[in-house]
Tab-separated table of C-alpha atoms and ligand atoms in Angstrom:
chain	number	residue	atom	x	y	z
B	1	UNK	CA	-22.964	247.326	72.209
B	2	UNK	CA	-21.549	248.132	68.771
B	3	UNK	CA	-18.031	249.527	68.714
B	4	UNK	CA	-18.593	251.946	65.784
B	5	UNK	CA	-19.658	255.034	67.702
B	6	UNK	CA	-18.037	258.382	68.079
B	7	UNK	CA	-20.351	260.106	70.529
B	8	UNK	CA	-19.544	259.894	74.226
B	9	UNK	CA	-22.020	257.571	75.933
B	10	UNK	CA	-23.145	259.041	79.261
B	11	UNK	CA	-24.462	255.751	80.677
B	12	UNK	CA	-21.074	254.708	82.111
B	13	UNK	CA	-19.878	258.146	83.233
B	14	UNK	CA	-19.919	258.786	87.003
B	15	UNK	CA	-20.533	262.152	88.640
B	16	UNK	CA	-16.963	263.415	88.541
B	17	UNK	CA	-16.482	262.717	84.819
B	18	UNK	CA	-19.869	264.190	84.036
B	19	UNK	CA	-19.111	267.327	86.085
B	20	UNK	CA	-15.834	267.769	84.152
B	21	UNK	CA	-17.731	267.383	80.924
B	22	UNK	CA	-20.212	270.096	81.926
B	23	UNK	CA	-17.371	272.355	83.088
B	24	UNK	CA	-15.864	272.089	79.599
B	25	UNK	CA	-19.231	273.206	78.209
B	26	UNK	CA	-19.181	276.181	80.593
B	27	UNK	CA	-22.029	274.703	82.644
B	28	UNK	CA	-22.363	274.401	86.425
B	29	UNK	CA	-21.204	271.085	87.999
B	30	UNK	CA	-24.689	270.389	89.460
B	31	UNK	CA	-25.865	269.614	85.935
B	32	UNK	CA	-24.053	266.297	86.406
B	33	UNK	CA	-26.386	265.297	89.231
B	34	UNK	CA	-29.467	266.301	87.289
B	35	UNK	CA	-28.420	264.273	84.269
B	36	UNK	CA	-27.427	261.256	86.388
B	37	UNK	CA	-30.881	261.246	87.940
B	38	UNK	CA	-32.552	261.537	84.560
B	39	UNK	CA	-30.636	258.596	83.141
B	40	UNK	CA	-30.410	256.212	86.087
B	41	UNK	CA	-33.468	257.048	88.179
B	42	UNK	CA	-36.021	258.512	85.817
B	43	UNK	CA	-35.331	256.292	82.814
B	44	UNK	CA	-34.688	259.075	80.287
B	45	UNK	CA	-33.908	257.770	76.815
B	46	UNK	CA	-32.973	261.121	75.291
B	47	UNK	CA	-32.166	264.688	76.274
B	48	UNK	CA	-35.415	266.260	75.086
B	49	UNK	CA	-37.235	264.895	78.161
B	50	UNK	CA	-34.810	266.600	80.596
B	51	UNK	CA	-37.104	269.511	81.264
B	52	UNK	CA	-35.010	271.143	84.001
B	53	UNK	CA	-32.211	271.817	81.486
B	54	UNK	CA	-32.465	274.774	79.116
B	55	UNK	CA	-33.557	274.029	75.583
B	56	UNK	CA	-30.169	275.225	74.297
B	57	UNK	CA	-28.275	272.834	76.568
B	58	UNK	CA	-30.523	269.932	75.640
B	59	UNK	CA	-29.791	270.583	71.965
B	60	UNK	CA	-26.044	270.759	72.566
B	61	UNK	CA	-26.126	267.502	74.509
B	62	UNK	CA	-28.056	265.871	71.722
B	63	UNK	CA	-25.338	266.925	69.260
B	64	UNK	CA	-22.365	265.928	71.388
B	65	UNK	CA	-23.250	262.907	73.501
B	66	UNK	CA	-25.741	260.090	73.787
B	67	UNK	CA	-27.590	257.785	76.191
B	68	UNK	CA	-27.042	254.347	74.727
B	69	UNK	CA	-28.011	251.123	76.489
B	70	UNK	CA	-26.703	247.738	75.362
B	71	UNK	CA	-28.685	246.085	72.585
B	72	UNK	CA	-30.978	243.431	74.041
B	73	UNK	CA	-31.043	240.189	72.074
B	74	UNK	CA	-33.567	238.411	74.233
B	75	UNK	CA	-35.421	238.319	77.516
B	76	UNK	CA	-36.511	235.112	79.229
B	77	UNK	CA	-38.788	235.033	82.243
B	78	UNK	CA	-38.787	231.940	84.457
B	79	UNK	CA	-41.783	230.569	86.303
B	80	UNK	CA	-40.047	231.407	89.588
B	81	UNK	CA	-39.737	235.094	88.641
B	82	UNK	CA	-36.110	234.960	87.522
B	83	UNK	CA	-35.454	237.075	84.428
B	84	UNK	CA	-32.509	236.674	82.074
B	85	UNK	CA	-31.410	239.191	79.449
B	86	UNK	CA	-28.900	238.571	76.699
B	87	UNK	CA	-27.032	241.625	75.457
B	88	UNK	CA	-25.166	241.812	72.163
B	89	UNK	CA	-21.459	242.395	72.693
B	90	UNK	CA	-20.264	242.483	69.089
B	91	UNK	CA	-18.800	239.806	66.785
B	92	UNK	CA	-21.799	237.533	67.282
B	93	UNK	CA	-21.089	237.299	71.019
B	94	UNK	CA	-23.410	237.954	73.920
B	95	UNK	CA	-23.208	238.553	77.647
B	96	UNK	CA	-26.004	238.133	80.104
B	97	UNK	CA	-27.548	239.481	83.248
B	98	UNK	CA	-29.944	237.592	85.514
B	99	UNK	CA	-32.439	239.059	87.972
B	100	UNK	CA	-33.303	236.846	90.938
B	101	UNK	CA	-36.259	238.061	93.029
B	102	UNK	CA	-36.544	237.020	96.663
B	103	UNK	CA	-39.085	238.195	99.236
B	104	UNK	CA	-36.686	240.657	100.863
B	105	UNK	CA	-34.429	241.602	97.951
B	106	UNK	CA	-33.933	241.617	94.210
B	107	UNK	CA	-30.478	240.546	93.107
B	108	UNK	CA	-29.117	241.344	89.681
B	109	UNK	CA	-26.193	239.194	88.540
B	110	UNK	CA	-24.162	241.014	85.878
B	111	UNK	CA	-21.247	240.331	83.527
B	112	UNK	CA	-17.937	242.190	83.381
B	113	UNK	CA	-16.207	240.665	80.342
B	114	UNK	CA	-17.059	238.873	77.123
B	115	UNK	CA	-15.607	235.447	77.954
B	116	UNK	CA	-12.810	235.109	80.509
B	117	UNK	CA	-9.075	234.467	80.399
B	118	UNK	CA	-8.802	232.773	83.795
B	119	UNK	CA	-9.473	229.329	82.384
B	120	UNK	CA	-11.028	227.704	85.462
B	121	UNK	CA	-11.506	224.087	84.475
B	122	UNK	CA	-15.153	223.756	85.619
B	123	UNK	CA	-16.463	226.999	84.083
B	124	UNK	CA	-18.342	227.403	80.815
B	125	UNK	CA	-17.228	231.034	80.447
B	126	UNK	CA	-13.602	229.964	80.907
B	127	UNK	CA	-14.030	227.255	78.269
B	128	UNK	CA	-15.155	229.943	75.838
B	129	UNK	CA	-11.875	231.891	76.226
B	130	UNK	CA	-11.404	235.645	76.520
B	131	UNK	CA	-12.875	238.022	74.001
B	132	UNK	CA	-12.783	241.520	75.496
B	133	UNK	CA	-13.507	243.705	78.504
B	134	UNK	CA	-16.933	245.282	78.774
B	135	UNK	CA	-16.812	249.080	78.935
B	136	UNK	CA	-18.205	250.871	81.995
B	137	UNK	CA	-21.362	251.786	80.076
B	138	UNK	CA	-21.866	248.164	79.039
B	139	UNK	CA	-21.539	247.077	82.686
B	140	UNK	CA	-23.854	249.755	84.090
B	141	UNK	CA	-26.110	249.400	81.044
B	142	UNK	CA	-27.132	245.959	82.318
B	143	UNK	CA	-28.324	247.482	85.610
B	144	UNK	CA	-29.927	250.412	83.826
B	145	UNK	CA	-31.847	248.133	81.483
B	146	UNK	CA	-32.963	245.764	84.249
B	147	UNK	CA	-34.140	248.647	86.457
B	148	UNK	CA	-36.229	249.992	83.603
B	149	UNK	CA	-37.779	246.624	82.809
B	150	UNK	CA	-38.645	245.520	86.331
B	151	UNK	CA	-41.765	246.645	88.157
B	152	UNK	CA	-41.038	249.299	90.728
B	153	UNK	CA	-41.792	248.586	94.348
B	154	UNK	CA	-43.213	251.157	96.717
B	155	UNK	CA	-40.609	253.564	98.115
B	156	UNK	CA	-37.775	252.049	96.120
B	157	UNK	CA	-35.808	253.368	93.218
B	158	UNK	CA	-36.177	250.076	91.457
B	159	UNK	CA	-36.610	246.396	92.140
B	160	UNK	CA	-32.840	245.888	91.978
B	161	UNK	CA	-31.659	246.045	95.592
B	162	UNK	CA	-28.427	244.038	95.220
B	163	UNK	CA	-25.907	243.667	92.413
B	164	UNK	CA	-23.458	240.778	92.161
B	165	UNK	CA	-20.615	240.496	89.637
B	166	UNK	CA	-21.118	236.784	89.147
B	167	UNK	CA	-22.045	236.662	85.494
B	168	UNK	CA	-19.491	236.244	82.751
B	169	UNK	CA	-15.926	237.395	83.241
B	170	UNK	CA	-13.451	238.225	85.967
B	171	UNK	CA	-14.328	241.711	87.245
B	172	UNK	CA	-10.925	242.355	88.821
B	173	UNK	CA	-9.252	241.721	85.447
B	174	UNK	CA	-11.320	244.659	84.142
B	175	UNK	CA	-10.554	247.025	86.995
B	176	UNK	CA	-10.446	250.163	84.827
B	177	UNK	CA	-14.105	249.763	83.862
B	178	UNK	CA	-15.225	248.167	87.111
B	179	UNK	CA	-14.452	251.246	89.218
B	180	UNK	CA	-16.638	253.784	87.369
B	181	UNK	CA	-19.411	251.178	87.261
B	182	UNK	CA	-19.187	250.711	91.048
B	183	UNK	CA	-19.175	254.481	91.495
B	184	UNK	CA	-22.512	254.717	89.666
B	185	UNK	CA	-24.029	251.799	91.574
B	186	UNK	CA	-23.174	253.533	94.841
B	187	UNK	CA	-23.967	257.129	93.850
B	188	UNK	CA	-27.105	258.583	95.432
B	189	UNK	CA	-27.825	260.293	92.117
B	190	UNK	CA	-27.742	256.983	90.225
B	191	UNK	CA	-28.556	253.636	91.924
B	192	UNK	CA	-27.843	254.544	95.547
B	193	UNK	CA	-26.886	251.017	96.632
B	194	UNK	CA	-24.849	250.565	99.796
B	195	UNK	CA	-21.430	248.888	99.418
B	196	UNK	CA	-22.777	245.942	101.346
B	197	UNK	CA	-25.352	245.278	98.661
B	198	UNK	CA	-22.796	245.114	95.874
B	199	UNK	CA	-20.660	241.971	95.625
B	200	UNK	CA	-17.594	241.608	93.440
B	201	UNK	CA	-16.734	237.957	92.902
B	202	UNK	CA	-13.157	237.083	91.994
B	203	UNK	CA	-11.070	234.032	91.249
B	204	UNK	CA	-8.331	235.658	93.338
B	205	UNK	CA	-6.299	238.384	91.614
B	206	UNK	CA	-4.503	239.459	94.775
B	207	UNK	CA	-3.089	242.895	93.794
B	208	UNK	CA	-6.533	243.987	92.608
B	209	UNK	CA	-8.157	242.741	95.826
B	210	UNK	CA	-5.789	245.060	97.691
B	211	UNK	CA	-6.672	247.983	95.409
B	212	UNK	CA	-10.398	247.381	95.648
B	213	UNK	CA	-10.167	247.372	99.439
B	214	UNK	CA	-8.724	250.883	99.297
B	215	UNK	CA	-10.738	252.251	96.372
B	216	UNK	CA	-14.231	251.005	97.069
B	217	UNK	CA	-14.515	248.191	99.628
B	218	UNK	CA	-17.720	246.643	98.382
B	219	UNK	CA	-18.621	243.116	99.533
B	220	UNK	CA	-16.116	240.561	98.297
B	221	UNK	CA	-16.742	236.978	97.236
B	222	UNK	CA	-13.771	234.745	96.480
B	223	UNK	CA	-14.001	231.646	94.306
B	224	UNK	CA	-11.955	229.296	96.459
B	225	UNK	CA	-13.285	225.899	95.287
B	226	UNK	CA	-10.379	223.940	96.774
B	227	UNK	CA	-8.681	223.941	100.166
B	228	UNK	CA	-5.180	222.933	99.042
B	229	UNK	CA	-2.889	224.402	96.395
B	230	UNK	CA	-2.470	221.199	94.425
B	231	UNK	CA	-6.187	220.927	93.682
B	232	UNK	CA	-6.753	224.672	93.350
B	233	UNK	CA	-3.927	224.922	90.799
B	234	UNK	CA	-5.959	222.548	88.677
B	235	UNK	CA	-9.410	224.078	89.218
B	236	UNK	CA	-8.524	227.789	89.381
B	237	UNK	CA	-5.203	228.250	87.528
B	238	UNK	CA	-4.597	231.809	88.835
B	239	UNK	CA	-3.715	229.949	92.041
B	240	UNK	CA	-0.323	229.125	90.494
B	241	UNK	CA	0.447	232.844	90.603
B	242	UNK	CA	-1.402	233.743	93.815
B	243	UNK	CA	-1.593	230.618	95.997
B	244	UNK	CA	-4.103	230.102	98.791
B	245	UNK	CA	-2.022	231.524	101.625
B	246	UNK	CA	-1.322	234.776	99.792
B	247	UNK	CA	-4.971	235.005	98.691
B	248	UNK	CA	-6.333	234.512	102.200
B	249	UNK	CA	-3.959	237.089	103.666
B	250	UNK	CA	-5.292	239.607	101.139
B	251	UNK	CA	-8.850	238.607	102.113
B	252	UNK	CA	-8.268	239.162	105.824
B	253	UNK	CA	-6.693	242.549	105.092
B	254	UNK	CA	-9.718	243.417	102.925
B	255	UNK	CA	-12.110	242.449	105.696
B	256	UNK	CA	-10.155	244.418	108.287
B	257	UNK	CA	-10.652	247.674	106.378
B	258	UNK	CA	-14.323	247.831	107.442
B	259	UNK	CA	-16.013	246.717	110.644
B	260	UNK	CA	-18.249	243.622	110.616
B	261	UNK	CA	-17.202	242.606	107.146
B	262	UNK	CA	-17.225	238.980	106.066
B	263	UNK	CA	-15.676	237.547	102.939
B	264	UNK	CA	-17.854	235.010	101.151
B	265	UNK	CA	-15.944	231.981	99.885
B	266	UNK	CA	-17.616	230.259	96.960
B	267	UNK	CA	-17.052	226.543	96.707
B	268	UNK	CA	-18.411	224.660	93.699
B	269	UNK	CA	-19.272	221.085	94.632
B	270	UNK	CA	-17.627	218.676	92.177
B	271	UNK	CA	-18.348	214.992	92.631
B	272	UNK	CA	-15.334	213.022	93.959
B	273	UNK	CA	-13.044	216.006	93.282
B	274	UNK	CA	-13.444	218.412	96.210
B	275	UNK	CA	-16.539	217.186	98.079
B	276	UNK	CA	-15.169	214.660	100.608
B	277	UNK	CA	-14.781	214.834	104.412
B	278	UNK	CA	-11.045	215.507	104.120
B	279	UNK	CA	-11.742	218.531	101.879
B	280	UNK	CA	-14.254	219.860	104.412
B	281	UNK	CA	-11.640	219.418	107.161
B	282	UNK	CA	-8.998	221.344	105.199
B	283	UNK	CA	-11.481	224.123	104.472
B	284	UNK	CA	-12.311	224.456	108.160
B	285	UNK	CA	-8.603	224.751	109.008
B	286	UNK	CA	-8.212	227.588	106.492
B	287	UNK	CA	-11.299	229.576	107.468
B	288	UNK	CA	-12.152	228.840	111.103
B	289	UNK	CA	-12.179	231.869	113.397
B	290	UNK	CA	-11.863	234.219	110.451
B	291	UNK	CA	-14.392	236.711	109.003
B	292	UNK	CA	-15.510	234.093	106.504
B	293	UNK	CA	-18.753	232.609	105.179
B	294	UNK	CA	-18.877	229.657	102.818
B	295	UNK	CA	-21.356	229.412	99.966
B	296	UNK	CA	-21.527	225.945	98.429
B	297	UNK	CA	-22.565	226.007	94.777
B	298	UNK	CA	-24.029	222.905	93.123
B	299	UNK	CA	-21.968	222.410	89.949
B	300	UNK	CA	-23.809	223.304	86.752
B	301	UNK	CA	-22.670	220.885	84.080
B	302	UNK	CA	-22.190	222.074	80.489
B	303	UNK	CA	-21.434	220.176	77.279
B	304	UNK	CA	-17.899	218.792	77.183
B	305	UNK	CA	-17.138	219.175	80.895
B	306	UNK	CA	-15.303	216.393	82.708
B	307	UNK	CA	-16.931	217.169	86.062
B	308	UNK	CA	-20.169	215.993	87.642
B	309	UNK	CA	-22.423	217.602	90.209
B	310	UNK	CA	-22.073	216.256	93.767
B	311	UNK	CA	-25.184	214.512	95.067
B	312	UNK	CA	-27.496	216.590	97.286
B	313	UNK	CA	-26.572	214.234	100.167
B	314	UNK	CA	-22.857	214.916	99.661
B	315	UNK	CA	-23.472	218.680	99.564
B	316	UNK	CA	-25.574	218.508	102.721
B	317	UNK	CA	-22.983	216.362	104.557
B	318	UNK	CA	-20.205	218.780	103.525
B	319	UNK	CA	-22.211	221.762	104.716
B	320	UNK	CA	-22.927	220.082	108.054
B	321	UNK	CA	-19.230	219.297	108.585
B	322	UNK	CA	-18.419	222.976	108.136
B	323	UNK	CA	-21.244	224.036	110.443
B	324	UNK	CA	-20.249	221.524	113.100
B	325	UNK	CA	-16.879	223.253	113.279
B	326	UNK	CA	-18.439	226.694	113.650
B	327	UNK	CA	-18.278	227.969	110.075
B	328	UNK	CA	-21.221	229.815	108.549
B	329	UNK	CA	-22.086	227.743	105.494
B	330	UNK	CA	-24.990	227.938	103.051
B	331	UNK	CA	-25.844	226.160	99.824
B	332	UNK	CA	-26.869	228.178	96.795
B	333	UNK	CA	-30.395	227.481	95.606
B	334	UNK	CA	-30.670	226.902	91.901
B	335	UNK	CA	-33.071	229.410	90.377
B	336	UNK	CA	-34.416	229.937	86.902
B	337	UNK	CA	-33.556	226.383	85.841
B	338	UNK	CA	-36.176	226.490	83.089
B	339	UNK	CA	-34.348	229.412	81.427
B	340	UNK	CA	-30.734	228.255	82.132
B	341	UNK	CA	-30.156	231.202	84.411
B	342	UNK	CA	-27.775	229.775	87.026
B	343	UNK	CA	-25.187	232.328	88.068
B	344	UNK	CA	-21.632	231.497	87.090
B	345	UNK	CA	-22.276	229.206	84.165
B	346	UNK	CA	-24.055	231.511	81.857
B	347	UNK	CA	-22.099	231.171	78.675
B	348	UNK	CA	-22.233	227.628	77.328
B	349	UNK	CA	-25.704	226.715	76.219
B	350	UNK	CA	-26.628	230.337	75.849
B	351	UNK	CA	-23.935	231.278	73.373
B	352	UNK	CA	-24.857	228.235	71.325
B	353	UNK	CA	-28.416	229.492	71.191
B	354	UNK	CA	-27.258	233.001	70.423
B	355	UNK	CA	-25.087	231.762	67.607
B	356	UNK	CA	-28.165	230.130	66.098
B	357	UNK	CA	-30.254	233.270	66.598
B	358	UNK	CA	-27.576	235.521	65.149
B	359	UNK	CA	-27.001	233.331	62.142
B	360	UNK	CA	-30.770	233.327	61.557
B	361	UNK	CA	-30.765	237.116	61.854
B	362	UNK	CA	-27.790	237.404	59.473
B	363	UNK	CA	-29.482	235.109	57.005
B	364	UNK	CA	-32.598	237.270	57.131
B	365	UNK	CA	-30.524	240.430	56.640
B	366	UNK	CA	-28.592	238.818	53.773
B	367	UNK	CA	-31.839	237.677	52.158
B	368	UNK	CA	-33.530	241.079	52.357
W	401	LIG	N1	-15.014	235.374	87.566
W	401	LIG	C1	-15.577	235.579	88.833
W	401	LIG	C2	-17.066	235.850	88.808
W	401	LIG	C3	-17.910	235.102	87.815
W	401	LIG	S1	-18.188	233.422	88.114
W	401	LIG	C4	-15.272	234.395	89.745
W	401	LIG	O1	-14.773	233.399	89.256
W	401	LIG	O2	-15.490	234.529	90.937
W	401	LIG	C5	-19.321	233.391	89.514
W	401	LIG	C6	-19.226	232.105	90.329
W	401	LIG	O3	-19.720	230.954	89.600
W	401	LIG	C7	-17.794	231.763	90.701
W	401	LIG	O4	-17.703	231.342	92.034
W	401	LIG	C8	-17.496	230.621	89.763
W	401	LIG	O5	-16.419	229.862	90.218
W	401	LIG	C9	-18.804	229.888	89.723
W	401	LIG	N2	-18.925	228.946	88.617
W	401	LIG	C10	-18.297	228.975	87.431
W	401	LIG	N3	-18.645	227.922	86.677
W	401	LIG	C11	-19.546	227.211	87.392
W	401	LIG	C12	-20.295	226.035	87.144
W	401	LIG	N4	-20.204	225.390	85.995
W	401	LIG	N5	-21.116	225.587	88.109
W	401	LIG	C13	-21.246	226.272	89.266
W	401	LIG	N6	-20.575	227.405	89.559
W	401	LIG	C14	-19.723	227.862	88.635
W	402	LIG	FE1	-13.456	233.294	84.720
W	402	LIG	FE2	-14.796	233.137	87.025
W	402	LIG	FE3	-15.188	231.331	85.070
W	402	LIG	FE4	-12.896	231.330	86.416
W	402	LIG	S1	-14.949	230.899	87.255
W	402	LIG	S2	-13.106	231.151	84.179
W	402	LIG	S3	-12.585	233.503	86.750
W	402	LIG	S4	-15.670	233.503	84.978
């Protein structure tokens, strides 16, 4: 993911852009589909392997453009099958993607930004501050790399069946790069995932929720975390600009654009902050009889945080209160604990480790 490159990287270019590129070369638009399949389905690393293109075209492509995946700093495999990759994102920073296998699906959790500007008070990525947006090829590159590294299952393109934007960053604050990445995830010539199997998670940037509903309408997860504005202002500061009522109206409009669509509301369980019976009651009043599901997330503590994880009993009691009032509520299982792979809190410990690794690497380079 080094910035010093002049060649166009095809990894983040969806069909339309690729077809325009081939038109400029005087080639037929269907070349775009062939090349998409080579890169995203057949794992091509260079143009010489694209045997259904003429030799002349392959040579021109080699001169003009490239297929460049993000640089992998490390791969960790957990005992439970979870895999975590760290990708270099320049200036000694890293982003990560986590693959979580389950019997009926394989979910890849990916990052959209280096750091995040939203400053949620319980989030390690927020504590790190904002560095930059990932480009479309850096976003799709995570999926491309994971698909190549994971064992293929029978009759499937790859083991990645679901993609969630729940790694580092706020995807709707990087809309320009999010859209082409979604296009490739959905395209039959790339990853061929249905919109239902792609989830964009947001802290609640209302205008972009509206746009996404019109432009792509993938599954939406909203980081609610509090059921009243006073508390949400503190936990998720974007709430001061787009308060709960405005956010929920946008959610219901989003859901209404497609039949049988539910919005998932994420709710991180913080001990004695948002985990009491009164909070559960307020949440029910906001979401009852709406196309809503609640996903309770056990808080993942990180160095320097002022919050604590709610006890399993408190989480269970909260979940039961929601269920008793008719809400669909689940609690997120923690996976990949032995490799610090919990979704949503990927930055803290990891970037510390990366800093150590990078400084070791730099020392080695300096010494050689
Ligand atoms: N920025 C987006 C997506 C990335 S965060 C968003 O906020 O929705 C993915 C999820 O992890 C969000 O629901 C986020 O609130 C949650 N999260 C962040 N920090 C966490 C922590 N320390 N423990 C548990 N969940 C956390
Ligand atoms: Fe950003 Fe999401 Fe973390 Fe908030 S919870 S700081 S929006 S990554």
